[in-house]
PDB file of C-alpha atoms in Angstrom:
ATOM      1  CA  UNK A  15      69.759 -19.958 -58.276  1.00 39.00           C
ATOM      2  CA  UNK A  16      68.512 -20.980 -55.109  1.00 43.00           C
ATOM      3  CA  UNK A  17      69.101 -18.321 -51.826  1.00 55.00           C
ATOM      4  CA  UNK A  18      67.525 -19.825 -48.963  1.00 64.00           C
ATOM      5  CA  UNK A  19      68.090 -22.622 -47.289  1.00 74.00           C
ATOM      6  CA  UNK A  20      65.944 -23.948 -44.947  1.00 79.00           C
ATOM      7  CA  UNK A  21      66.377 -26.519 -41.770  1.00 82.00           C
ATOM      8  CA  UNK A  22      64.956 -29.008 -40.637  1.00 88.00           C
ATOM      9  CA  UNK A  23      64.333 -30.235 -43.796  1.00 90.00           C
ATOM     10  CA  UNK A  24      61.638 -32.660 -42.184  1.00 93.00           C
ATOM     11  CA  UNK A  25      59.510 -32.120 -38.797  1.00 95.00           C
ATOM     12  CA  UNK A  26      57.612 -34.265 -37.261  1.00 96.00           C
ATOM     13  CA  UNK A  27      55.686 -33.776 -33.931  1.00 97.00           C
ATOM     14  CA  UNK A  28      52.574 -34.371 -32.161  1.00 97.00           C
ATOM     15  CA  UNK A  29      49.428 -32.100 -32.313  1.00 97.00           C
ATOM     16  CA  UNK A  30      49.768 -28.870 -29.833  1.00 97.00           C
ATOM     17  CA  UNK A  31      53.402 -28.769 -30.274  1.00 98.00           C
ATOM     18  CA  UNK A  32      55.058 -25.792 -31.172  1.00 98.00           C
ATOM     19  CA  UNK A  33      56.827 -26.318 -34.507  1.00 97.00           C
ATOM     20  CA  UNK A  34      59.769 -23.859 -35.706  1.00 96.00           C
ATOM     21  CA  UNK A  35      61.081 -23.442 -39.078  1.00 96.00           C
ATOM     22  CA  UNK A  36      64.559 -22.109 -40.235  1.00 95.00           C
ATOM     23  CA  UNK A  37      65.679 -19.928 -43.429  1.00 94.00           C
ATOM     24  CA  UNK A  38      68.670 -18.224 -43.951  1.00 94.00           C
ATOM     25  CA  UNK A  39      69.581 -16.475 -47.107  1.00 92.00           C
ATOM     26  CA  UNK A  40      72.337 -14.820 -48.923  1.00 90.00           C
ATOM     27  CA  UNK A  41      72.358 -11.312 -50.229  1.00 87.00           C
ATOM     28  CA  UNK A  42      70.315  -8.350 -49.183  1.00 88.00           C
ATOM     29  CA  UNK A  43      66.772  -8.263 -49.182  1.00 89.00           C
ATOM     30  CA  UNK A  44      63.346  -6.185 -49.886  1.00 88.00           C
ATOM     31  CA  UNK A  45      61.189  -8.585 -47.906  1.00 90.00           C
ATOM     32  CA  UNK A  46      60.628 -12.464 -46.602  1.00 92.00           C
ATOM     33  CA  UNK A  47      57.779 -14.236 -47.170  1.00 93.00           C
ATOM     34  CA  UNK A  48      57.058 -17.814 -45.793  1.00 95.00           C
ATOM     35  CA  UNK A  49      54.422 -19.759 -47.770  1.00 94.00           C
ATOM     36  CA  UNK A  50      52.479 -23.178 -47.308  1.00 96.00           C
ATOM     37  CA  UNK A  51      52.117 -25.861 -49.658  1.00 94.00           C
ATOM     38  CA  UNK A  52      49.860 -28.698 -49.016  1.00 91.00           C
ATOM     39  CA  UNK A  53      51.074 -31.850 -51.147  1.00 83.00           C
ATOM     40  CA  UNK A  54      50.257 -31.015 -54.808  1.00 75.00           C
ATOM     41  CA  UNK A  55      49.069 -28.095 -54.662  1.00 84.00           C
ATOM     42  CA  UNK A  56      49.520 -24.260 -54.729  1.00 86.00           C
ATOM     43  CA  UNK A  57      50.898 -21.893 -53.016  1.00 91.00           C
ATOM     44  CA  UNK A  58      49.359 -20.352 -49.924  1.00 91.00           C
ATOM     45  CA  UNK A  59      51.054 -16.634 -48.546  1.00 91.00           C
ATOM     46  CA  UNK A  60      51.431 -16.978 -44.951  1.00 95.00           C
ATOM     47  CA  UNK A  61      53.068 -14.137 -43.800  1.00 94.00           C
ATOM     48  CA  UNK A  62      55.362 -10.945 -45.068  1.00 92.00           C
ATOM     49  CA  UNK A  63      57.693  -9.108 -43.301  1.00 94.00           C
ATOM     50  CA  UNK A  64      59.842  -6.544 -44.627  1.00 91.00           C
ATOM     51  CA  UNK A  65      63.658  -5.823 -44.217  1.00 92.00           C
ATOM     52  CA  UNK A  66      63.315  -2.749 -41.507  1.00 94.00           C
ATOM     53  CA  UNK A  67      60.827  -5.274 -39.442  1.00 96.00           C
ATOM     54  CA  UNK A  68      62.039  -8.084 -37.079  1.00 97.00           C
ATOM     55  CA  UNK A  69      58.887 -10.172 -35.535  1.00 98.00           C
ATOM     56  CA  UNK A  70      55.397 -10.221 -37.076  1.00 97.00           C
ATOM     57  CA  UNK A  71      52.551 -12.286 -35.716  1.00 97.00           C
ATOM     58  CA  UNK A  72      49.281 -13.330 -37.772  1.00 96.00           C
ATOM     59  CA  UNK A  73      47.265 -16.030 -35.468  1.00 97.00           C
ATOM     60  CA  UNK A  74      49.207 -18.731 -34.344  1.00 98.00           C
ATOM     61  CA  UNK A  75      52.273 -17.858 -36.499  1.00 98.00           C
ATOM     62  CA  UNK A  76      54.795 -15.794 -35.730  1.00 98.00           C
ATOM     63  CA  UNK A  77      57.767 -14.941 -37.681  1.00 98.00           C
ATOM     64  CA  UNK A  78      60.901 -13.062 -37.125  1.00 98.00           C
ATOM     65  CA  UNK A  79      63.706 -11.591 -39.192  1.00 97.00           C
ATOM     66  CA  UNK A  80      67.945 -10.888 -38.185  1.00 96.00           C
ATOM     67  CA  UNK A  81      69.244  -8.970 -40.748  1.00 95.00           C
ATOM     68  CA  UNK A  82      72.327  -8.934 -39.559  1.00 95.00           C
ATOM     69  CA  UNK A  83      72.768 -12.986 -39.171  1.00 95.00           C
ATOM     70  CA  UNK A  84      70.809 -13.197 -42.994  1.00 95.00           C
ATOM     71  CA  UNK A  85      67.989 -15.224 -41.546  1.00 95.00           C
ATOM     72  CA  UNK A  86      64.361 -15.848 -40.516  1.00 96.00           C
ATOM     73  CA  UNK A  87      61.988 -18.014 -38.116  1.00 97.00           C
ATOM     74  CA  UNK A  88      58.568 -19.262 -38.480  1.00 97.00           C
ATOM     75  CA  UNK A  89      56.867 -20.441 -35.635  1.00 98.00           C
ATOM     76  CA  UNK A  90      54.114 -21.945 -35.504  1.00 98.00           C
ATOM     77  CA  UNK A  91      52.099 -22.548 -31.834  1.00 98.00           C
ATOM     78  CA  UNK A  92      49.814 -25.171 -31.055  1.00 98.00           C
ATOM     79  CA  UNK A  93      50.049 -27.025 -34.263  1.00 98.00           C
ATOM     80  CA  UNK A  94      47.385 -29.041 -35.512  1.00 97.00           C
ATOM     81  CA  UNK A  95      46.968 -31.974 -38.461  1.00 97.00           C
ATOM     82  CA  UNK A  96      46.137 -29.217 -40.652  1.00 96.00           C
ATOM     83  CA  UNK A  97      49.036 -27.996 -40.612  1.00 97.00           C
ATOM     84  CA  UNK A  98      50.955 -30.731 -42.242  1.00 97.00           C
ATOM     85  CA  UNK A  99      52.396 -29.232 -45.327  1.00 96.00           C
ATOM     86  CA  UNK A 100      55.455 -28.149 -46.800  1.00 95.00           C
ATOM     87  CA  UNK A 101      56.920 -24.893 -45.549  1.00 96.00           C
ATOM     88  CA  UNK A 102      59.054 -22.341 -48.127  1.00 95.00           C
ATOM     89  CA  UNK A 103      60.584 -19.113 -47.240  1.00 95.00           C
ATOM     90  CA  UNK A 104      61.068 -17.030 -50.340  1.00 93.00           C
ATOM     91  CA  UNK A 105      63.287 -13.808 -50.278  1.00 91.00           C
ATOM     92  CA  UNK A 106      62.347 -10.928 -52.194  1.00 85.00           C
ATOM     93  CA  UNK A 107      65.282  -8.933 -53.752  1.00 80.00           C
ATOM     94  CA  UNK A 108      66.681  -5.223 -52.193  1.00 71.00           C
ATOM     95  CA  UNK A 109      66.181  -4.527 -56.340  1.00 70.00           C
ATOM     96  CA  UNK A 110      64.936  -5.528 -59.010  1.00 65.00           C
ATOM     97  CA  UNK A 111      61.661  -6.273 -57.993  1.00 71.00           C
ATOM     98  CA  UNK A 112      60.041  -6.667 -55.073  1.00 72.00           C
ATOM     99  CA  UNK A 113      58.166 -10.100 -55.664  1.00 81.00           C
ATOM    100  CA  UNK A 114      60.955 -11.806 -57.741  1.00 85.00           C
ATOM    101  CA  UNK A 115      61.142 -14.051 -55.378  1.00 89.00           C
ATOM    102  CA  UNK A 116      63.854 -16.272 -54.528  1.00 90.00           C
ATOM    103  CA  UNK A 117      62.619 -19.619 -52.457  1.00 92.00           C
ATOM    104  CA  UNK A 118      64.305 -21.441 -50.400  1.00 92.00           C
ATOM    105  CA  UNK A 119      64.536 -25.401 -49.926  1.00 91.00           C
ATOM    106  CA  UNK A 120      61.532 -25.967 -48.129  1.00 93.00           C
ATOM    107  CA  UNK A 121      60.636 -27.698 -44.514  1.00 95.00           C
ATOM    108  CA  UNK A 122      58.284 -30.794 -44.571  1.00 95.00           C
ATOM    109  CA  UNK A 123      55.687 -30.603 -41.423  1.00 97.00           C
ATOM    110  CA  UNK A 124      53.872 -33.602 -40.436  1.00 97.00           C
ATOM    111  CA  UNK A 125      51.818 -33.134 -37.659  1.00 97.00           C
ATOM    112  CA  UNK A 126      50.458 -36.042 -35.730  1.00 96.00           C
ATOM    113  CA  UNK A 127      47.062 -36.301 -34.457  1.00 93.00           C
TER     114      UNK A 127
ATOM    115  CA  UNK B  18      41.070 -10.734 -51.885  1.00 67.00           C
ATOM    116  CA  UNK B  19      43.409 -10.398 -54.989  1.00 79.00           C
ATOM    117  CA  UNK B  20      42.784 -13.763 -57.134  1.00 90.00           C
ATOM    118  CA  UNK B  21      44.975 -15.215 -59.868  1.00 94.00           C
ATOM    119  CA  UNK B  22      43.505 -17.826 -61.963  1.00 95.00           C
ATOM    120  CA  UNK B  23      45.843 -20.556 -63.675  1.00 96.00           C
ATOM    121  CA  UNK B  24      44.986 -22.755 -66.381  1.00 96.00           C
ATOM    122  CA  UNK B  25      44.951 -25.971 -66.879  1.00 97.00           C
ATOM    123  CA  UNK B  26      45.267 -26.903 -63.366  1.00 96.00           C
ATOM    124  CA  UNK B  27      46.823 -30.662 -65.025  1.00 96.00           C
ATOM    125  CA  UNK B  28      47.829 -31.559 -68.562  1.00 97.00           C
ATOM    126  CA  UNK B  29      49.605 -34.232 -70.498  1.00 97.00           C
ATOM    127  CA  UNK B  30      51.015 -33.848 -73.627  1.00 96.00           C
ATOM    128  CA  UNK B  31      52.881 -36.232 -75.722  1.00 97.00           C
ATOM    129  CA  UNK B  32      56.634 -35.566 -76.650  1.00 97.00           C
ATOM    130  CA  UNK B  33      56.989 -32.901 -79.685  1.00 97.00           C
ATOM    131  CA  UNK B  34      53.795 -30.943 -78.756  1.00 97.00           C
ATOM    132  CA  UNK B  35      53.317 -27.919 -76.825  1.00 97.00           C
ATOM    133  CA  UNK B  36      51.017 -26.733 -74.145  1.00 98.00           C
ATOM    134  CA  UNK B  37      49.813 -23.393 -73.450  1.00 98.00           C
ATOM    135  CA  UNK B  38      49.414 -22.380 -69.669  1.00 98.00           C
ATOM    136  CA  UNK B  39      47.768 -19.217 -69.047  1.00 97.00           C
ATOM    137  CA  UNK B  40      47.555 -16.704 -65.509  1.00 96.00           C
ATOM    138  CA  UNK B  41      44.914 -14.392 -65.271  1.00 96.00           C
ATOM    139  CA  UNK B  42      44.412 -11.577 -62.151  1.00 94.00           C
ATOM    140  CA  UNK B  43      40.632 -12.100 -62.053  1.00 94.00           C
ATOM    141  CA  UNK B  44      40.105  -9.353 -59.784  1.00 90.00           C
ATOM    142  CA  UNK B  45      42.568  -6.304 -60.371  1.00 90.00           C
ATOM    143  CA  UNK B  46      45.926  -5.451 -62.898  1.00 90.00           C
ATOM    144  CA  UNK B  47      49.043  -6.924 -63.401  1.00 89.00           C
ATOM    145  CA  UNK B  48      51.989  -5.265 -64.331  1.00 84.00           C
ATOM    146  CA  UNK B  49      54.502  -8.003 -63.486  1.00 90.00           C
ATOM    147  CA  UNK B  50      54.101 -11.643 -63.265  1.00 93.00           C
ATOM    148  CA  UNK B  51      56.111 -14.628 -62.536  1.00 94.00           C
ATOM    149  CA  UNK B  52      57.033 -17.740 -63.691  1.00 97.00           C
ATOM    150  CA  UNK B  53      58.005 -20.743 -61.480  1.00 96.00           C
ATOM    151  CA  UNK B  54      59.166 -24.428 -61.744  1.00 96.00           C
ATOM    152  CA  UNK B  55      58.905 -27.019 -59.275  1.00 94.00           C
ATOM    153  CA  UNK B  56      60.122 -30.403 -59.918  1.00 91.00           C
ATOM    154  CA  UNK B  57      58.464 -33.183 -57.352  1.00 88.00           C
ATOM    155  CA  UNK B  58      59.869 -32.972 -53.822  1.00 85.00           C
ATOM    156  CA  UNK B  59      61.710 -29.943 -54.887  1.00 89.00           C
ATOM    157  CA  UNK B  60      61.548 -26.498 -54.346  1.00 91.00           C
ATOM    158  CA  UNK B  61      59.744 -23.380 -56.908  1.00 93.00           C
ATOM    159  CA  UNK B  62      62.496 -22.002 -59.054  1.00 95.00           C
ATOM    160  CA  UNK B  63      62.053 -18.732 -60.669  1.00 94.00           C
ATOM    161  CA  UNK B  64      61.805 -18.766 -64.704  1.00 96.00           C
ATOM    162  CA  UNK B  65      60.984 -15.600 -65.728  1.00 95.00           C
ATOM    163  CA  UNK B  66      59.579 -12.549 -65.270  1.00 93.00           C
ATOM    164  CA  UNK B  67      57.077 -11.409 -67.442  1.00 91.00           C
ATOM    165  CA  UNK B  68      55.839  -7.487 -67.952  1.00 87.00           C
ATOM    166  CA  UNK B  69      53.224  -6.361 -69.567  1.00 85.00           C
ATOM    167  CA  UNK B  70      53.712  -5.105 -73.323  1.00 83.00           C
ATOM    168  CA  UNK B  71      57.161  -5.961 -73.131  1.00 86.00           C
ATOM    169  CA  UNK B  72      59.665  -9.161 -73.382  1.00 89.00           C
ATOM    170  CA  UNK B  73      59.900 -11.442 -70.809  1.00 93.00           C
ATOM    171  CA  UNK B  74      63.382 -11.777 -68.570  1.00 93.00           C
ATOM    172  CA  UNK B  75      64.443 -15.081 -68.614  1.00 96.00           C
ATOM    173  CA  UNK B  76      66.732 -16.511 -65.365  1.00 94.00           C
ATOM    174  CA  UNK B  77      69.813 -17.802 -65.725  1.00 94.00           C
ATOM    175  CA  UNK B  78      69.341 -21.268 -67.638  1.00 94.00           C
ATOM    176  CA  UNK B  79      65.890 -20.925 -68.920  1.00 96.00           C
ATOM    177  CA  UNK B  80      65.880 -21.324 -72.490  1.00 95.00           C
ATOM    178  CA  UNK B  81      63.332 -18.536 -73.861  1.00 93.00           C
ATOM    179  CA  UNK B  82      62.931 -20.326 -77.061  1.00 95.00           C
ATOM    180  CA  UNK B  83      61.701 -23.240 -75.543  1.00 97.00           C
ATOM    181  CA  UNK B  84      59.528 -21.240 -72.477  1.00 97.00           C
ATOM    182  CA  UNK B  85      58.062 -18.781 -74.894  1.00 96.00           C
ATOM    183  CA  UNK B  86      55.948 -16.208 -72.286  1.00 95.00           C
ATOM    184  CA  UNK B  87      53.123 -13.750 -73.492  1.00 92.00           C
ATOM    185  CA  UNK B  88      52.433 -10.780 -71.469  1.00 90.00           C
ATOM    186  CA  UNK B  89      49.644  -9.212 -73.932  1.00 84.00           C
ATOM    187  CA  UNK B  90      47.239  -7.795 -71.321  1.00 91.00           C
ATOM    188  CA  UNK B  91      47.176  -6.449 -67.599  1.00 90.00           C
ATOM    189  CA  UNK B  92      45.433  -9.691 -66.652  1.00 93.00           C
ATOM    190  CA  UNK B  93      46.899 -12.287 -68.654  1.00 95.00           C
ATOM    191  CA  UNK B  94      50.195 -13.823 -68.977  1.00 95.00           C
ATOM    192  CA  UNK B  95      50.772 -17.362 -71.230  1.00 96.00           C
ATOM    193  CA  UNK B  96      53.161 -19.975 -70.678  1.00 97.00           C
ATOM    194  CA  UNK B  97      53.848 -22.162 -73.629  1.00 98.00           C
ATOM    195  CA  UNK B  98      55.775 -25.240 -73.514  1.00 98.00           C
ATOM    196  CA  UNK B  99      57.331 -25.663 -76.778  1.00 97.00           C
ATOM    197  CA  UNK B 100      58.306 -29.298 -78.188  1.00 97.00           C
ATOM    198  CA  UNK B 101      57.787 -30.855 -75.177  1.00 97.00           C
ATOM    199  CA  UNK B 102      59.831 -33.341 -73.853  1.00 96.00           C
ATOM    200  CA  UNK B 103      59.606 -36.063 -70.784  1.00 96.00           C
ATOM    201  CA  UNK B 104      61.940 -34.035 -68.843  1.00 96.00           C
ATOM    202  CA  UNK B 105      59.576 -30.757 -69.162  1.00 97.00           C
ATOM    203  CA  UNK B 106      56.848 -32.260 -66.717  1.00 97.00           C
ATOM    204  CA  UNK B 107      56.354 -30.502 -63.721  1.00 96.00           C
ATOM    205  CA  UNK B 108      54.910 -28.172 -61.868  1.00 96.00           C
ATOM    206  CA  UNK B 109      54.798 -24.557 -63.266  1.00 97.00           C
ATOM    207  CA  UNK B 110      53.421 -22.352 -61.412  1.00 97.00           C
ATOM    208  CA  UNK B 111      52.500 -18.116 -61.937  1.00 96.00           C
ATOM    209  CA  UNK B 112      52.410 -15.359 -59.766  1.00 94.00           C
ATOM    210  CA  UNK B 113      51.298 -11.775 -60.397  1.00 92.00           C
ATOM    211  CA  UNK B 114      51.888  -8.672 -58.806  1.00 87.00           C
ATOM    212  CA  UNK B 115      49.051  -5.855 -58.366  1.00 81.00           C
ATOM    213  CA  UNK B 116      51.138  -3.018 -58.662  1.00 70.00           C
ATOM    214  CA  UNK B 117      50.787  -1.579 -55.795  1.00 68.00           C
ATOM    215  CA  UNK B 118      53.960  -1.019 -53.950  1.00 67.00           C
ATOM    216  CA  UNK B 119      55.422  -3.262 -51.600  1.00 67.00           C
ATOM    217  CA  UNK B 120      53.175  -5.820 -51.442  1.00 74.00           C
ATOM    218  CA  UNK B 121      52.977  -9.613 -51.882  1.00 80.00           C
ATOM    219  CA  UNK B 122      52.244 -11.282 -55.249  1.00 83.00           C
ATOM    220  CA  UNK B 123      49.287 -13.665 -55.338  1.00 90.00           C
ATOM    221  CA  UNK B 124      50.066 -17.382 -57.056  1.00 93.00           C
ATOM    222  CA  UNK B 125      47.947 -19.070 -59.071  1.00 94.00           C
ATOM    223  CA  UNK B 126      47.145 -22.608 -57.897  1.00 94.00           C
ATOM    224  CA  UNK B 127      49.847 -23.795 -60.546  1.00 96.00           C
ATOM    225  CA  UNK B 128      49.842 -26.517 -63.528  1.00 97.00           C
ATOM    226  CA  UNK B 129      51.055 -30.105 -62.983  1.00 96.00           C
ATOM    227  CA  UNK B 130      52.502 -30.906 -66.662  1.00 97.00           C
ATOM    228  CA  UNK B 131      53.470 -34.504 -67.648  1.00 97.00           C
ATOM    229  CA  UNK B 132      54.876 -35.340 -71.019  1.00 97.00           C
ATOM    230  CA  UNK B 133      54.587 -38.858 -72.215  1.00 97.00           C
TER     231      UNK B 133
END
């Protein structure tokens, strides 16, 4: 079944906005992942951060974790067109393997030029 | 970087046959790989887990007759579609795990299936 749930569902905004992405989830976890999906296509692994982190940044993304509130943030700073995708967190399990992951509903980006 | 290979990338099958969908690690050895399902404007759902050498763990739902998975070598795990039917199309797509502890999975660029 599906953990995560993610909000806004759809985001729209102008080029060089910041864009932030929700996911909460359900029972304990190993790890969070947030992957991109352009239309179509696969996936692409953004970013992992693991239950005993809270904020990790890679470029212009930056995510963080709360444990305690069951829920995650993806930010991602000075977006451009390129970025227009669809957005999945996916929560790996505290057992029963670590990549068994659980995804949640997904954020559509558009990003406006 | 770790690479996972999925094949076809598109098929289309007619109602009654089956397809074969394979996931190969091109570049190092898979223990455990994964199964997903994504119907359109929907998100992945997991289908099963598949381990090497062993039978595949099937999610809640998943009917293992009908998703029959292979897990014969470190690099290769098959997907087959059996009797397929309209509602079967979709997106199926593999992941694969490098053994190594604690780290992501790589996906393969998935298989768009559509039964006619």
């Amino acid at each position: 079944s599906q953990q995560g749930e993610e909000d806004p569902q759809a985001l729209s905004i102008q080029e060089g906005e910041n864009a932030t992405m929700n996911c909460s989830y359900k029972t304990s976890i190993n790890n969070l992942q947030w992957y991109r999906q352009n239309s179509g296509r696969g996936l692409v692994h953004l970013i992992l951060i693991r239950s005993n982190e809270r904020e990790k940044h890679s470029g212009r993304l930056r995510v963080t974790l709360d444990t305690s509130k069951k829920s995650s943030s993806l930010l991602i700073t000075a977006s451009r067109a390129a970025d227009t995708a669809s957005y999945f967190c996916a929560t790996g399990p505290f057992s029963g393997g670590y990549n068994k992951l659980i995804f949640g509903a997904g954020t559509r980006l558009a990003v406006h030029p | 970087g770790a690479v996972v290979s999925q094949h076809p990338s598109w098929v289309i099958c007619k109602s009654g046959t089956s397809v074969k969908i394979e996931c190969r690690s091109l570049d190092f050895q898979a223990t455990t790989m994964f199964w997903y399902r994504q119907f359109p404007k929907q998100s992945l759902m997991l289908m099963a887990t598949s381990n090497e050498g062993s039978k595949a763990t099937y999610e809640q739902g998943v009917e293992k007759d009908k998703f029959l998975i292979n897990h014969a070598s470190l690099t290769l795990s098959t997907l087959t579609v059996t009797s397929a039917h309209p509602e079967d199309s979709s997106f199926y797509i593999c992941s694969a795990e490098r053994g190594v502890t604690n780290t992501e999975a790589f996906f393969g660029q998935g298989t768009r299936l559509t039964v006619v």
